[in-house]
């Protein structure tokens, strides 16, 4: 049976080691309630249950902290929580709760990001940026069509090129303009 080999508490969190290796960072109150202390043995099922219960408040705090900086997609939050080492069940619980609270809304996130990026880039580039952020392809397509409705792509390309390159000239200049417009999407 797995044995708790270390518990270090700091800032209401407990870093727990099992069989000599780091196992999880849990809420200290949950660790104390469940009797996690050095030398105690638990079954794997008990450890899994305690881990989900103890990680939930810590993961929720981290997710809210991430959302405090800027709006994020569900995929971005899921990815960041996985990088922190939380188990899938904990991540699913946190994502579900954030959706219930209205803090995660991929459609609204996509609209905000598309509006921001559309000032500078074309529809292809905006669509790629949305998909990189974890927005689904159909939602990205819908939001981009909504954002660029009634806008002339050719007219915007001409005005962007005119702002960037005032003079008309050589083939080299034309290649630079073409490259500039392609990068803009």
PDB file of C-alpha atoms in Angstrom:
ATOM      1  CA  UNK A   1       0.000   0.000   0.000  1.00  0.00           C
ATOM      2  CA  UNK A   2       1.238   3.499  -0.769  1.00  0.00           C
ATOM      3  CA  UNK A   3       2.717   5.346   2.205  1.00  0.00           C
ATOM      4  CA  UNK A   4       2.775   9.098   2.839  1.00  0.00           C
ATOM      5  CA  UNK A   5       6.481   9.988   3.121  1.00  0.00           C
ATOM      6  CA  UNK A   6       6.219  13.761   3.407  1.00  0.00           C
ATOM      7  CA  UNK A   7       3.764  16.599   3.967  1.00  0.00           C
ATOM      8  CA  UNK A   8       4.966  20.207   3.740  1.00  0.00           C
ATOM      9  CA  UNK A   9       2.402  22.894   4.514  1.00  0.00           C
ATOM     10  CA  UNK A  10       2.744  26.440   3.258  1.00  0.00           C
ATOM     11  CA  UNK A  11       0.161  29.130   2.498  1.00  0.00           C
ATOM     12  CA  UNK A  12      -2.848  26.891   3.127  1.00  0.00           C
ATOM     13  CA  UNK A  13      -1.484  24.261   0.763  1.00  0.00           C
ATOM     14  CA  UNK A  14       0.084  20.907   1.509  1.00  0.00           C
ATOM     15  CA  UNK A  15       2.696  19.362  -0.801  1.00  0.00           C
ATOM     16  CA  UNK A  16       2.334  15.623  -0.299  1.00  0.00           C
ATOM     17  CA  UNK A  17       4.901  12.973  -1.184  1.00  0.00           C
ATOM     18  CA  UNK A  18       3.955   9.313  -1.548  1.00  0.00           C
ATOM     19  CA  UNK A  19       6.616   6.597  -1.497  1.00  0.00           C
ATOM     20  CA  UNK A  20       9.371   9.203  -1.642  1.00  0.00           C
ATOM     21  CA  UNK A  21       8.093  11.077  -4.719  1.00  0.00           C
ATOM     22  CA  UNK A  22       6.010  14.256  -5.034  1.00  0.00           C
ATOM     23  CA  UNK A  23       2.406  13.217  -5.429  1.00  0.00           C
ATOM     24  CA  UNK A  24       0.128  16.296  -5.281  1.00  0.00           C
ATOM     25  CA  UNK A  25      -0.449  19.795  -3.964  1.00  0.00           C
ATOM     26  CA  UNK A  26      -3.661  19.873  -1.951  1.00  0.00           C
ATOM     27  CA  UNK A  27      -5.661  22.274   0.152  1.00  0.00           C
ATOM     28  CA  UNK A  28      -4.130  22.017   3.650  1.00  0.00           C
ATOM     29  CA  UNK A  29      -7.517  21.761   5.374  1.00  0.00           C
ATOM     30  CA  UNK A  30      -8.486  18.781   3.211  1.00  0.00           C
ATOM     31  CA  UNK A  31      -5.126  17.128   3.904  1.00  0.00           C
ATOM     32  CA  UNK A  32      -5.622  17.551   7.653  1.00  0.00           C
ATOM     33  CA  UNK A  33      -9.273  16.362   7.575  1.00  0.00           C
ATOM     34  CA  UNK A  34      -8.273  13.196   5.742  1.00  0.00           C
ATOM     35  CA  UNK A  35      -5.345  12.457   8.022  1.00  0.00           C
ATOM     36  CA  UNK A  36      -2.551  12.868   5.477  1.00  0.00           C
ATOM     37  CA  UNK A  37       0.626  12.783   7.550  1.00  0.00           C
ATOM     38  CA  UNK A  38       3.970  11.042   7.343  1.00  0.00           C
ATOM     39  CA  UNK A  39       3.985   7.303   7.890  1.00  0.00           C
ATOM     40  CA  UNK A  40       0.279   6.736   7.206  1.00  0.00           C
ATOM     41  CA  UNK A  41      -0.684   4.191   4.553  1.00  0.00           C
ATOM     42  CA  UNK A  42      -3.694   4.621   2.266  1.00  0.00           C
ATOM     43  CA  UNK A  43      -5.191   2.473  -0.452  1.00  0.00           C
ATOM     44  CA  UNK A  44      -4.875   3.791  -3.995  1.00  0.00           C
ATOM     45  CA  UNK A  45      -8.638   4.437  -4.138  1.00  0.00           C
ATOM     46  CA  UNK A  46      -8.490   6.535  -0.960  1.00  0.00           C
ATOM     47  CA  UNK A  47      -5.544   8.517  -2.312  1.00  0.00           C
ATOM     48  CA  UNK A  48      -7.361   9.180  -5.592  1.00  0.00           C
ATOM     49  CA  UNK A  49     -10.482  10.391  -3.742  1.00  0.00           C
ATOM     50  CA  UNK A  50      -8.463  12.660  -1.441  1.00  0.00           C
ATOM     51  CA  UNK A  51      -6.478  14.029  -4.372  1.00  0.00           C
ATOM     52  CA  UNK A  52      -9.567  15.147  -6.289  1.00  0.00           C
ATOM     53  CA  UNK A  53     -11.136  16.597  -3.144  1.00  0.00           C
ATOM     54  CA  UNK A  54      -7.952  18.419  -2.138  1.00  0.00           C
ATOM     55  CA  UNK A  55      -6.942  19.665  -5.566  1.00  0.00           C
ATOM     56  CA  UNK A  56     -10.312  21.202  -6.374  1.00  0.00           C
ATOM     57  CA  UNK A  57      -9.967  24.431  -4.322  1.00  0.00           C
ATOM     58  CA  UNK A  58      -6.336  24.905  -5.354  1.00  0.00           C
ATOM     59  CA  UNK A  59      -7.113  24.335  -9.046  1.00  0.00           C
ATOM     60  CA  UNK A  60     -10.121  26.665  -8.867  1.00  0.00           C
ATOM     61  CA  UNK A  61      -7.908  29.393  -7.402  1.00  0.00           C
ATOM     62  CA  UNK A  62      -5.373  28.942 -10.172  1.00  0.00           C
ATOM     63  CA  UNK A  63      -8.072  29.000 -12.860  1.00  0.00           C
ATOM     64  CA  UNK A  64      -9.633  32.171 -11.429  1.00  0.00           C
ATOM     65  CA  UNK A  65      -6.190  33.751 -11.273  1.00  0.00           C
ATOM     66  CA  UNK A  66      -5.654  32.967 -14.974  1.00  0.00           C
ATOM     67  CA  UNK A  67      -9.050  34.441 -15.830  1.00  0.00           C
ATOM     68  CA  UNK A  68      -8.175  37.546 -13.834  1.00  0.00           C
ATOM     69  CA  UNK A  69      -5.557  38.513 -16.399  1.00  0.00           C
ATOM     70  CA  UNK A  70      -7.707  38.117 -19.502  1.00  0.00           C
ATOM     71  CA  UNK A  71     -10.584  36.115 -20.928  1.00  0.00           C
ATOM     72  CA  UNK A  72      -9.583  32.592 -21.901  1.00  0.00           C
ATOM     73  CA  UNK A  73     -11.150  29.674 -23.705  1.00  0.00           C
ATOM     74  CA  UNK A  74     -12.053  26.442 -21.997  1.00  0.00           C
ATOM     75  CA  UNK A  75      -9.220  24.682 -23.854  1.00  0.00           C
ATOM     76  CA  UNK A  76      -6.668  27.223 -22.591  1.00  0.00           C
ATOM     77  CA  UNK A  77      -7.765  26.760 -18.967  1.00  0.00           C
ATOM     78  CA  UNK A  78      -7.804  22.973 -19.372  1.00  0.00           C
ATOM     79  CA  UNK A  79      -4.291  23.028 -20.872  1.00  0.00           C
ATOM     80  CA  UNK A  80      -2.863  25.258 -18.146  1.00  0.00           C
ATOM     81  CA  UNK A  81      -4.364  23.144 -15.363  1.00  0.00           C
ATOM     82  CA  UNK A  82      -2.936  20.006 -16.965  1.00  0.00           C
ATOM     83  CA  UNK A  83       0.483  21.661 -17.080  1.00  0.00           C
ATOM     84  CA  UNK A  84       0.192  22.338 -13.332  1.00  0.00           C
ATOM     85  CA  UNK A  85      -0.272  18.578 -12.859  1.00  0.00           C
ATOM     86  CA  UNK A  86      -3.906  18.315 -11.809  1.00  0.00           C
ATOM     87  CA  UNK A  87      -5.733  15.071 -12.601  1.00  0.00           C
ATOM     88  CA  UNK A  88      -8.425  14.990 -15.279  1.00  0.00           C
ATOM     89  CA  UNK A  89     -11.318  14.574 -12.851  1.00  0.00           C
ATOM     90  CA  UNK A  90     -10.265  17.696 -10.923  1.00  0.00           C
ATOM     91  CA  UNK A  91      -9.954  19.684 -14.159  1.00  0.00           C
ATOM     92  CA  UNK A  92     -13.408  18.564 -15.328  1.00  0.00           C
ATOM     93  CA  UNK A  93     -14.976  19.632 -12.023  1.00  0.00           C
ATOM     94  CA  UNK A  94     -13.281  23.054 -12.131  1.00  0.00           C
ATOM     95  CA  UNK A  95     -14.248  23.654 -15.792  1.00  0.00           C
ATOM     96  CA  UNK A  96     -17.848  22.665 -15.074  1.00  0.00           C
ATOM     97  CA  UNK A  97     -18.025  25.046 -12.097  1.00  0.00           C
ATOM     98  CA  UNK A  98     -16.487  27.929 -14.072  1.00  0.00           C
ATOM     99  CA  UNK A  99     -19.077  27.374 -16.811  1.00  0.00           C
ATOM    100  CA  UNK A 100     -21.871  27.361 -14.210  1.00  0.00           C
ATOM    101  CA  UNK A 101     -20.592  30.647 -12.778  1.00  0.00           C
ATOM    102  CA  UNK A 102     -20.397  32.207 -16.254  1.00  0.00           C
ATOM    103  CA  UNK A 103     -16.628  32.778 -16.132  1.00  0.00           C
ATOM    104  CA  UNK A 104     -15.995  30.545 -19.147  1.00  0.00           C
ATOM    105  CA  UNK A 105     -17.897  31.171 -22.352  1.00  0.00           C
ATOM    106  CA  UNK A 106     -16.108  30.147 -25.544  1.00  0.00           C
ATOM    107  CA  UNK A 107     -18.568  32.011 -27.785  1.00  0.00           C
ATOM    108  CA  UNK A 108     -18.072  35.308 -25.953  1.00  0.00           C
ATOM    109  CA  UNK A 109     -14.311  34.735 -25.777  1.00  0.00           C
ATOM    110  CA  UNK A 110     -14.232  34.119 -29.554  1.00  0.00           C
ATOM    111  CA  UNK A 111     -16.201  37.315 -30.246  1.00  0.00           C
ATOM    112  CA  UNK A 112     -13.898  39.418 -28.067  1.00  0.00           C
ATOM    113  CA  UNK A 113     -10.743  37.956 -29.590  1.00  0.00           C
ATOM    114  CA  UNK A 114     -12.094  38.264 -33.151  1.00  0.00           C
ATOM    115  CA  UNK A 115     -13.068  41.896 -32.569  1.00  0.00           C
ATOM    116  CA  UNK A 116      -9.604  42.657 -31.191  1.00  0.00           C
ATOM    117  CA  UNK A 117      -7.712  40.857 -33.973  1.00  0.00           C
ATOM    118  CA  UNK A 118      -9.978  42.080 -36.799  1.00  0.00           C
ATOM    119  CA  UNK A 119      -8.706  45.628 -36.319  1.00  0.00           C
ATOM    120  CA  UNK A 120      -5.328  44.514 -37.539  1.00  0.00           C
ATOM    121  CA  UNK A 121      -5.696  41.231 -39.417  1.00  0.00           C
ATOM    122  CA  UNK A 122      -7.843  39.625 -42.095  1.00  0.00           C
ATOM    123  CA  UNK A 123     -10.366  36.820 -41.700  1.00  0.00           C
ATOM    124  CA  UNK A 124      -7.965  33.937 -42.359  1.00  0.00           C
ATOM    125  CA  UNK A 125      -5.498  35.098 -39.745  1.00  0.00           C
ATOM    126  CA  UNK A 126      -8.240  35.808 -37.194  1.00  0.00           C
ATOM    127  CA  UNK A 127      -9.682  32.326 -37.756  1.00  0.00           C
ATOM    128  CA  UNK A 128      -6.243  30.743 -37.240  1.00  0.00           C
ATOM    129  CA  UNK A 129      -5.711  32.774 -34.041  1.00  0.00           C
ATOM    130  CA  UNK A 130      -9.073  31.617 -32.684  1.00  0.00           C
ATOM    131  CA  UNK A 131      -8.315  27.963 -33.418  1.00  0.00           C
ATOM    132  CA  UNK A 132      -4.895  28.317 -31.738  1.00  0.00           C
ATOM    133  CA  UNK A 133      -6.728  29.594 -28.659  1.00  0.00           C
ATOM    134  CA  UNK A 134      -8.793  26.419 -28.515  1.00  0.00           C
ATOM    135  CA  UNK A 135     -12.015  27.660 -30.097  1.00  0.00           C
ATOM    136  CA  UNK A 136     -13.776  25.011 -32.206  1.00  0.00           C
ATOM    137  CA  UNK A 137     -13.584  25.303 -35.969  1.00  0.00           C
ATOM    138  CA  UNK A 138     -17.321  25.827 -36.528  1.00  0.00           C
ATOM    139  CA  UNK A 139     -17.533  28.497 -33.816  1.00  0.00           C
ATOM    140  CA  UNK A 140     -14.413  30.224 -35.175  1.00  0.00           C
ATOM    141  CA  UNK A 141     -15.871  30.245 -38.697  1.00  0.00           C
ATOM    142  CA  UNK A 142     -19.203  31.625 -37.441  1.00  0.00           C
ATOM    143  CA  UNK A 143     -17.585  34.394 -35.374  1.00  0.00           C
ATOM    144  CA  UNK A 144     -15.224  35.428 -38.192  1.00  0.00           C
ATOM    145  CA  UNK A 145     -18.101  35.599 -40.682  1.00  0.00           C
ATOM    146  CA  UNK A 146     -20.075  37.697 -38.196  1.00  0.00           C
ATOM    147  CA  UNK A 147     -17.121  40.056 -37.572  1.00  0.00           C
ATOM    148  CA  UNK A 148     -16.222  40.557 -41.227  1.00  0.00           C
ATOM    149  CA  UNK A 149     -19.777  40.776 -42.583  1.00  0.00           C
ATOM    150  CA  UNK A 150     -20.195  43.790 -44.829  1.00  0.00           C
ATOM    151  CA  UNK A 151     -16.481  44.440 -45.142  1.00  0.00           C
ATOM    152  CA  UNK A 152     -14.622  44.275 -48.413  1.00  0.00           C
ATOM    153  CA  UNK A 153     -11.490  42.173 -48.041  1.00  0.00           C
ATOM    154  CA  UNK A 154      -9.960  43.689 -51.178  1.00  0.00           C
ATOM    155  CA  UNK A 155     -10.715  47.226 -50.039  1.00  0.00           C
ATOM    156  CA  UNK A 156      -9.192  46.628 -46.620  1.00  0.00           C
ATOM    157  CA  UNK A 157      -6.112  45.043 -48.191  1.00  0.00           C
ATOM    158  CA  UNK A 158      -5.660  48.072 -50.436  1.00  0.00           C
ATOM    159  CA  UNK A 159      -6.006  50.525 -47.572  1.00  0.00           C
ATOM    160  CA  UNK A 160      -3.579  48.527 -45.388  1.00  0.00           C
ATOM    161  CA  UNK A 161      -1.047  48.417 -48.227  1.00  0.00           C
ATOM    162  CA  UNK A 162      -1.496  52.126 -48.872  1.00  0.00           C
ATOM    163  CA  UNK A 163      -0.913  52.950 -45.218  1.00  0.00           C
ATOM    164  CA  UNK A 164       2.201  50.811 -45.126  1.00  0.00           C
ATOM    165  CA  UNK A 165       3.652  51.556 -48.581  1.00  0.00           C
ATOM    166  CA  UNK A 166       2.905  55.046 -49.836  1.00  0.00           C
ATOM    167  CA  UNK A 167       4.653  54.886 -53.168  1.00  0.00           C
ATOM    168  CA  UNK A 168       4.091  52.728 -56.203  1.00  0.00           C
ATOM    169  CA  UNK A 169       7.141  51.279 -57.740  1.00  0.00           C
ATOM    170  CA  UNK A 170       9.219  48.288 -58.632  1.00  0.00           C
ATOM    171  CA  UNK A 171       8.588  44.560 -58.591  1.00  0.00           C
ATOM    172  CA  UNK A 172      10.504  44.348 -55.324  1.00  0.00           C
ATOM    173  CA  UNK A 173       8.058  46.808 -53.800  1.00  0.00           C
ATOM    174  CA  UNK A 174       5.140  44.735 -55.111  1.00  0.00           C
ATOM    175  CA  UNK A 175       6.616  41.582 -53.542  1.00  0.00           C
ATOM    176  CA  UNK A 176       6.975  43.376 -50.207  1.00  0.00           C
ATOM    177  CA  UNK A 177       3.354  44.523 -50.366  1.00  0.00           C
ATOM    178  CA  UNK A 178       2.213  41.015 -51.280  1.00  0.00           C
ATOM    179  CA  UNK A 179       4.198  39.490 -48.378  1.00  0.00           C
ATOM    180  CA  UNK A 180       2.810  42.109 -45.993  1.00  0.00           C
ATOM    181  CA  UNK A 181      -0.770  41.356 -47.021  1.00  0.00           C
ATOM    182  CA  UNK A 182      -0.282  37.589 -46.787  1.00  0.00           C
ATOM    183  CA  UNK A 183       1.054  37.916 -43.229  1.00  0.00           C
ATOM    184  CA  UNK A 184      -1.973  40.008 -42.335  1.00  0.00           C
ATOM    185  CA  UNK A 185      -4.291  37.222 -43.494  1.00  0.00           C
TER     186      UNK A 185
END
